[in-house]
Coordinates of N, CA, C and O in Angstrom, one line a residue:
M28 N 0.7 -1.2 0.0 CA 0.0 -0.1 0.0 C 0.9 1.3 0.0 O 0.4 2.3 -0.6
N29 N 2.0 1.1 0.7 CA 2.8 2.4 0.7 C 3.5 2.6 -0.7 O 3.7 3.8 -0.9
N30 N 3.7 1.7 -1.5 CA 4.2 2.0 -2.8 C 3.2 2.6 -3.6 O 3.7 3.4 -4.6
I31 N 1.9 2.3 -3.5 CA 0.9 3.0 -4.3 C 0.8 4.5 -4.0 O 0.7 5.4 -4.8
F32 N 1.0 4.7 -2.7 CA 0.9 6.2 -2.2 C 2.1 6.9 -2.6 O 2.0 8.1 -3.1
D33 N 3.3 6.3 -2.6 CA 4.5 6.9 -3.1 C 4.5 7.2 -4.6 O 4.8 8.3 -5.2
L34 N 3.9 6.3 -5.4 CA 3.7 6.5 -6.8 C 2.7 7.6 -7.1 O 2.9 8.3 -7.9
L35 N 1.6 7.6 -6.4 CA 0.6 8.7 -6.5 C 1.2 10.1 -6.2 O 1.0 11.0 -6.9
M36 N 2.1 10.1 -5.2 CA 2.7 11.4 -4.9 C 3.6 11.8 -5.8 O 3.8 13.0 -6.1
L37 N 4.3 10.9 -6.5 CA 5.3 11.0 -7.4 C 4.6 11.7 -8.7 O 5.0 12.6 -9.3
E38 N 3.6 11.1 -9.1 CA 2.8 11.5 -10.3 C 1.7 12.6 -10.1 O 0.9 12.8 -11.0
L39 N 1.6 13.1 -8.9 CA 0.5 14.0 -8.5 C 0.5 15.3 -9.5 O -0.5 15.7 -10.0
P40 N 1.7 15.9 -9.6 CA 1.6 17.1 -10.5 C 1.1 16.8 -11.9 O 0.4 17.5 -12.4
L41 N 1.6 15.7 -12.5 CA 1.1 15.4 -13.9 C -0.4 15.1 -13.8 O -1.1 15.5 -14.7
L42 N -0.9 14.3 -12.8 CA -2.4 14.0 -12.7 C -3.1 15.3 -12.5 O -4.2 15.4 -13.1
L43 N -2.7 16.3 -11.7 CA -3.4 17.4 -11.5 C -3.4 18.3 -12.8 O -4.5 19.0 -13.1
L44 N -2.3 18.3 -13.6 CA -2.2 18.9 -14.8 C -3.2 18.5 -15.8 O -3.9 19.3 -16.5
V45 N -3.3 17.2 -15.9 CA -4.2 16.5 -16.9 C -5.7 16.8 -16.5 O -6.5 17.1 -17.3
V46 N -6.0 16.7 -15.1 CA -7.4 16.9 -14.6 C -7.8 18.3 -14.8 O -9.0 18.7 -15.1
S47 N -6.7 19.4 -14.6 CA -7.2 20.8 -14.8 C -7.2 21.2 -16.2 O -7.6 22.3 -16.6
F48 N -6.8 20.4 -17.2 CA -6.8 20.7 -18.7 C -8.3 20.9 -19.1 O -8.6 21.8 -19.9
I49 N -9.2 20.1 -18.7 CA -10.6 20.1 -19.2 C -11.3 21.4 -18.8 O -11.9 22.0 -19.6
P50 N -11.2 21.8 -17.5 CA -11.9 23.0 -17.1 C -11.1 24.2 -17.6 O -11.8 25.3 -18.0
G51 N -9.8 24.1 -18.0 CA -9.2 25.2 -18.6 C -9.6 25.4 -20.0 O -9.8 26.4 -20.6
L52 N -9.8 24.2 -20.7 CA -10.3 24.3 -22.1 C -11.8 24.8 -22.1 O -12.1 25.6 -23.1
Y53 N -12.5 24.5 -21.2 CA -13.9 24.9 -21.1 C -13.8 26.4 -21.0 O -14.7 27.1 -21.5
L54 N -13.1 26.9 -20.0 CA -13.0 28.3 -19.9 C -12.5 29.1 -21.1 O -13.1 30.2 -21.4
F55 N -11.6 28.6 -21.8 CA -11.1 29.1 -23.1 C -12.4 29.2 -24.1 O -12.6 30.2 -24.7
V56 N -13.1 28.1 -24.3 CA -14.2 28.1 -25.1 C -15.3 29.1 -24.8 O -16.0 29.7 -25.6
F57 N -15.7 29.0 -23.4 CA -16.6 29.9 -22.9 C -16.3 31.4 -23.1 O -17.1 32.1 -23.5
A58 N -15.1 31.7 -22.8 CA -14.7 33.2 -23.1 C -14.8 33.5 -24.6 O -15.1 34.7 -24.8
K59 N -14.6 32.6 -25.5 CA -14.7 33.1 -26.9 C -16.2 33.2 -27.3 O -16.5 33.9 -28.2
Q60 N -17.1 32.4 -26.7 CA -18.4 32.3 -27.1 C -19.3 33.3 -26.5 O -20.2 33.9 -27.1
Q61 N -19.0 33.6 -25.2 CA -19.9 34.6 -24.5 C -19.3 35.9 -24.3 O -18.5 36.2 -23.3
G62 N -19.4 36.9 -25.2 CA -18.9 38.0 -25.1 C -19.9 39.1 -24.6 O -19.5 40.3 -24.6
D63 N -21.1 38.7 -24.3 CA -22.1 39.7 -23.9 C -21.9 40.0 -22.4 O -21.1 39.6 -21.7
E64 N -23.0 40.7 -21.8 CA -23.0 41.1 -20.4 C -23.1 39.8 -19.6 O -22.5 39.9 -18.5
R65 N -23.8 38.9 -19.8 CA -23.9 37.7 -19.0 C -22.6 37.0 -18.9 O -22.2 36.6 -18.0
G66 N -21.9 36.8 -20.2 CA -20.6 36.2 -20.1 C -19.6 37.0 -19.3 O -18.7 36.5 -18.6
N67 N -19.6 38.4 -19.4 CA -18.7 39.2 -18.6 C -18.9 39.1 -17.1 O -18.0 39.0 -16.2
F68 N -20.2 39.0 -16.7 CA -20.6 38.9 -15.4 C -20.0 37.5 -14.8 O -19.6 37.5 -13.7
I69 N -20.3 36.5 -15.6 CA -19.8 35.2 -15.1 C -18.3 35.2 -15.0 O -17.8 34.6 -13.9
M70 N -17.7 35.8 -16.0 CA -16.2 35.8 -15.8 C -15.6 36.5 -14.7 O -14.8 36.0 -14.0
Y71 N -16.2 37.7 -14.5 CA -15.7 38.6 -13.5 C -16.0 37.9 -12.1 O -15.2 38.0 -11.2
R72 N -17.2 37.3 -11.9 CA -17.5 36.6 -10.7 C -16.5 35.4 -10.5 O -16.2 35.2 -9.3
S73 N -16.3 34.7 -11.4 CA -15.3 33.6 -11.5 C -14.0 34.0 -11.0 O -13.3 33.2 -10.3
Y74 N -13.5 35.0 -11.6 CA -12.2 35.5 -11.3 C -12.1 36.0 -9.9 O -11.2 35.8 -9.1
G75 N -13.2 36.6 -9.4 CA -13.3 37.0 -7.9 C -13.1 35.8 -7.0 O -12.4 35.9 -6.0
Y76 N -13.9 34.7 -7.3 CA -13.9 33.5 -6.6 C -12.4 32.9 -6.5 O -11.9 32.4 -5.5
T77 N -11.9 32.9 -7.7 CA -10.6 32.3 -7.8 C -9.4 33.0 -7.1 O -8.6 32.5 -6.6
Y78 N -9.6 34.3 -7.1 CA -8.7 35.2 -6.5 C -8.7 34.9 -4.8 O -7.7 34.7 -4.2
G79 N -10.0 34.8 -4.4 CA -10.1 34.5 -3.0 C -9.5 33.1 -2.7 O -8.9 32.9 -1.7
F80 N -9.7 32.2 -3.6 CA -9.2 30.7 -3.4 C -7.7 30.8 -3.4 O -7.0 30.2 -2.5
I81 N -7.0 31.6 -4.3 CA -5.5 31.6 -4.4 C -5.0 32.3 -3.1 O -3.9 31.8 -2.5
M82 N -5.7 33.4 -2.6 CA -5.2 34.2 -1.6 C -5.3 33.2 -0.2 O -4.3 33.2 0.6
T83 N -6.4 32.5 -0.1 CA -6.5 31.6 1.1 C -5.5 30.4 0.9 O -4.9 30.1 2.0
G84 N -5.2 29.9 -0.2 CA -4.2 28.8 -0.4 C -2.8 29.4 -0.1 O -2.1 28.6 0.5
V85 N -2.4 30.6 -0.5 CA -1.1 31.1 -0.2 C -1.0 31.3 1.3 O 0.0 31.0 1.9
L86 N -2.0 31.8 1.9 CA -2.0 32.1 3.3 C -1.9 30.6 4.0 O -1.0 30.6 5.1
L87 N -2.6 29.7 3.7 CA -2.4 28.4 4.3 C -1.0 27.8 4.0 O -0.5 27.2 5.0
L88 N -0.5 28.0 2.9 CA 0.8 27.4 2.6 C 1.9 28.2 3.5 O 2.8 27.5 4.0
F89 N 1.8 29.4 3.6 CA 2.7 30.2 4.5 C 2.5 29.7 6.0 O 3.6 29.7 6.7
M90 N 1.4 29.5 6.4 CA 1.1 29.0 7.8 C 1.8 27.6 8.0 O 2.4 27.3 9.0
I91 N 1.6 26.7 6.9 CA 2.1 25.4 6.9 C 3.7 25.5 7.0 O 4.4 24.8 7.7
Q92 N 4.2 26.4 6.1 CA 5.6 26.6 6.2 C 6.2 27.0 7.5 O 7.2 26.5 8.0
K93 N 5.5 28.0 8.2 CA 5.9 28.4 9.6 C 5.8 27.2 10.6 O 6.6 27.0 11.5
L94 N 4.7 26.5 10.5 CA 4.5 25.4 11.5 C 5.5 24.1 11.3 O 6.0 23.6 12.2
F95 N 5.7 23.8 10.0 CA 6.4 22.5 9.7 C 7.8 22.7 9.2 O 8.4 21.7 8.7
S96 N 8.2 23.9 8.9 CA 9.4 24.3 8.2 C 9.6 23.5 6.9 O 10.6 22.6 6.8
L97 N 8.9 23.9 5.9 CA 9.0 23.1 4.5 C 10.3 23.4 3.9 O 10.8 24.6 4.1
S98 N 10.8 22.6 3.1 CA 12.0 22.9 2.3 C 11.5 23.7 1.1 O 10.4 23.9 0.8
F99 N 12.5 24.3 0.4 CA 12.2 25.0 -0.8 C 11.4 24.3 -1.9 O 10.4 24.7 -2.5
D100 N 11.9 23.0 -2.0 CA 11.2 22.2 -3.0 C 9.8 21.8 -2.7 O 8.9 21.9 -3.4
Q101 N 9.5 21.7 -1.4 CA 8.2 21.3 -0.9 C 7.2 22.6 -1.0 O 6.1 22.5 -1.5
F102 N 7.9 23.7 -0.8 CA 7.2 25.0 -0.9 C 6.7 25.2 -2.5 O 5.7 25.6 -2.7
K103 N 7.8 25.1 -3.3 CA 7.6 25.2 -4.7 C 6.6 24.2 -5.2 O 5.7 24.7 -6.0
D104 N 6.6 23.0 -4.8 CA 5.6 22.0 -5.1 C 4.2 22.4 -4.7 O 3.2 22.2 -5.4
G105 N 4.0 23.0 -3.4 CA 2.8 23.5 -3.0 C 2.3 24.7 -3.8 O 1.1 24.7 -4.1
L106 N 3.1 25.5 -4.2 CA 2.7 26.6 -5.2 C 2.2 26.1 -6.5 O 1.2 26.5 -7.0
F107 N 3.0 25.1 -7.0 CA 2.5 24.6 -8.3 C 1.1 23.9 -8.2 O 0.3 24.0 -9.1
V108 N 1.0 23.1 -7.1 CA -0.3 22.5 -6.9 C -1.4 23.5 -6.8 O -2.5 23.4 -7.2
L109 N -1.1 24.6 -6.0 CA -2.1 25.6 -5.8 C -2.6 26.4 -7.2 O -3.7 26.7 -7.4
V110 N -1.5 26.6 -8.1 CA -1.8 27.1 -9.4 C -2.7 26.3 -10.3 O -3.6 26.7 -10.8
I111 N -2.3 25.0 -10.1 CA -3.1 23.9 -11.0 C -4.6 23.8 -10.4 O -5.6 23.9 -11.2
L112 N -4.7 23.8 -9.0 CA -6.0 23.8 -8.5 C -6.9 25.1 -8.7 O -8.0 24.9 -8.9
A113 N -6.1 26.2 -8.8 CA -6.9 27.4 -9.1 C -7.4 27.4 -10.6 O -8.5 27.9 -10.8
N114 N -6.6 26.7 -11.5 CA -7.2 26.7 -12.8 C -8.4 25.8 -12.8 O -9.4 26.0 -13.5
L115 N -8.3 24.6 -12.1 CA -9.5 23.7 -11.8 C -10.7 24.5 -11.2 O -11.8 24.4 -11.7
W116 N -10.4 25.3 -10.1 CA -11.4 26.1 -9.6 C -12.0 27.1 -10.5 O -13.3 27.3 -10.5
L117 N -11.3 27.8 -11.3 CA -11.8 28.7 -12.2 C -12.7 28.2 -13.2 O -13.8 28.6 -13.5
G118 N -12.2 27.1 -13.8 CA -13.0 26.4 -14.9 C -14.4 25.9 -14.3 O -15.4 25.9 -14.9
S119 N -14.3 25.2 -13.0 CA -15.5 24.8 -12.4 C -16.5 26.0 -12.0 O -17.6 25.6 -12.3
S120 N -15.9 27.0 -11.6 CA -16.9 28.0 -11.2 C -17.5 28.7 -12.4 O -18.6 29.2 -12.4
V121 N -16.8 28.9 -13.6 CA -17.4 29.2 -14.9 C -18.5 28.4 -15.2 O -19.6 28.7 -15.6
F122 N -18.2 27.1 -15.1 CA -19.2 26.0 -15.5 C -20.5 26.2 -14.6 O -21.6 26.1 -15.1
I123 N -20.3 26.2 -13.4 CA -21.5 26.3 -12.4 C -22.2 27.6 -12.5 O -23.4 27.6 -12.6
L124 N -21.5 28.7 -12.7 CA -22.1 30.0 -12.8 C -22.9 30.1 -14.2 O -24.0 30.7 -14.2
S125 N -22.4 29.4 -15.2 CA -23.1 29.5 -16.6 C -24.3 28.7 -16.5 O -25.3 29.1 -17.2
R126 N -24.4 27.7 -15.6 CA -25.7 27.0 -15.5 C -26.7 27.7 -14.7 O -27.8 27.5 -14.9
R127 N -26.1 28.5 -13.7 CA -27.1 29.3 -12.7 C -27.6 30.5 -13.4 O -28.7 30.9 -13.2
H128 N -26.9 31.3 -14.1 CA -27.3 32.5 -14.8 C -27.6 32.4 -16.1 O -27.0 32.3 -17.2

């Protein structure tokens, strides 16, 4: 079981990159198709949500750094994961908001 966990942690950045590709592609297509007021409202609201997500993630990463003394590579990996998750968050929020409004 430990080998599976190690393999997952080794391939986590690639897995997150592949998973966040679909919402990122949806965001690109949505931005091209929806140029009206509704589309602008959805995009601005989604960027606001994503900004809050990123700021919370950076704050948590700094708190974890202070508590557990992360190495530079661990901190860099945390920032990479945060950026990939922010892309996933942005694409998902555009999808959800486009269904609601």
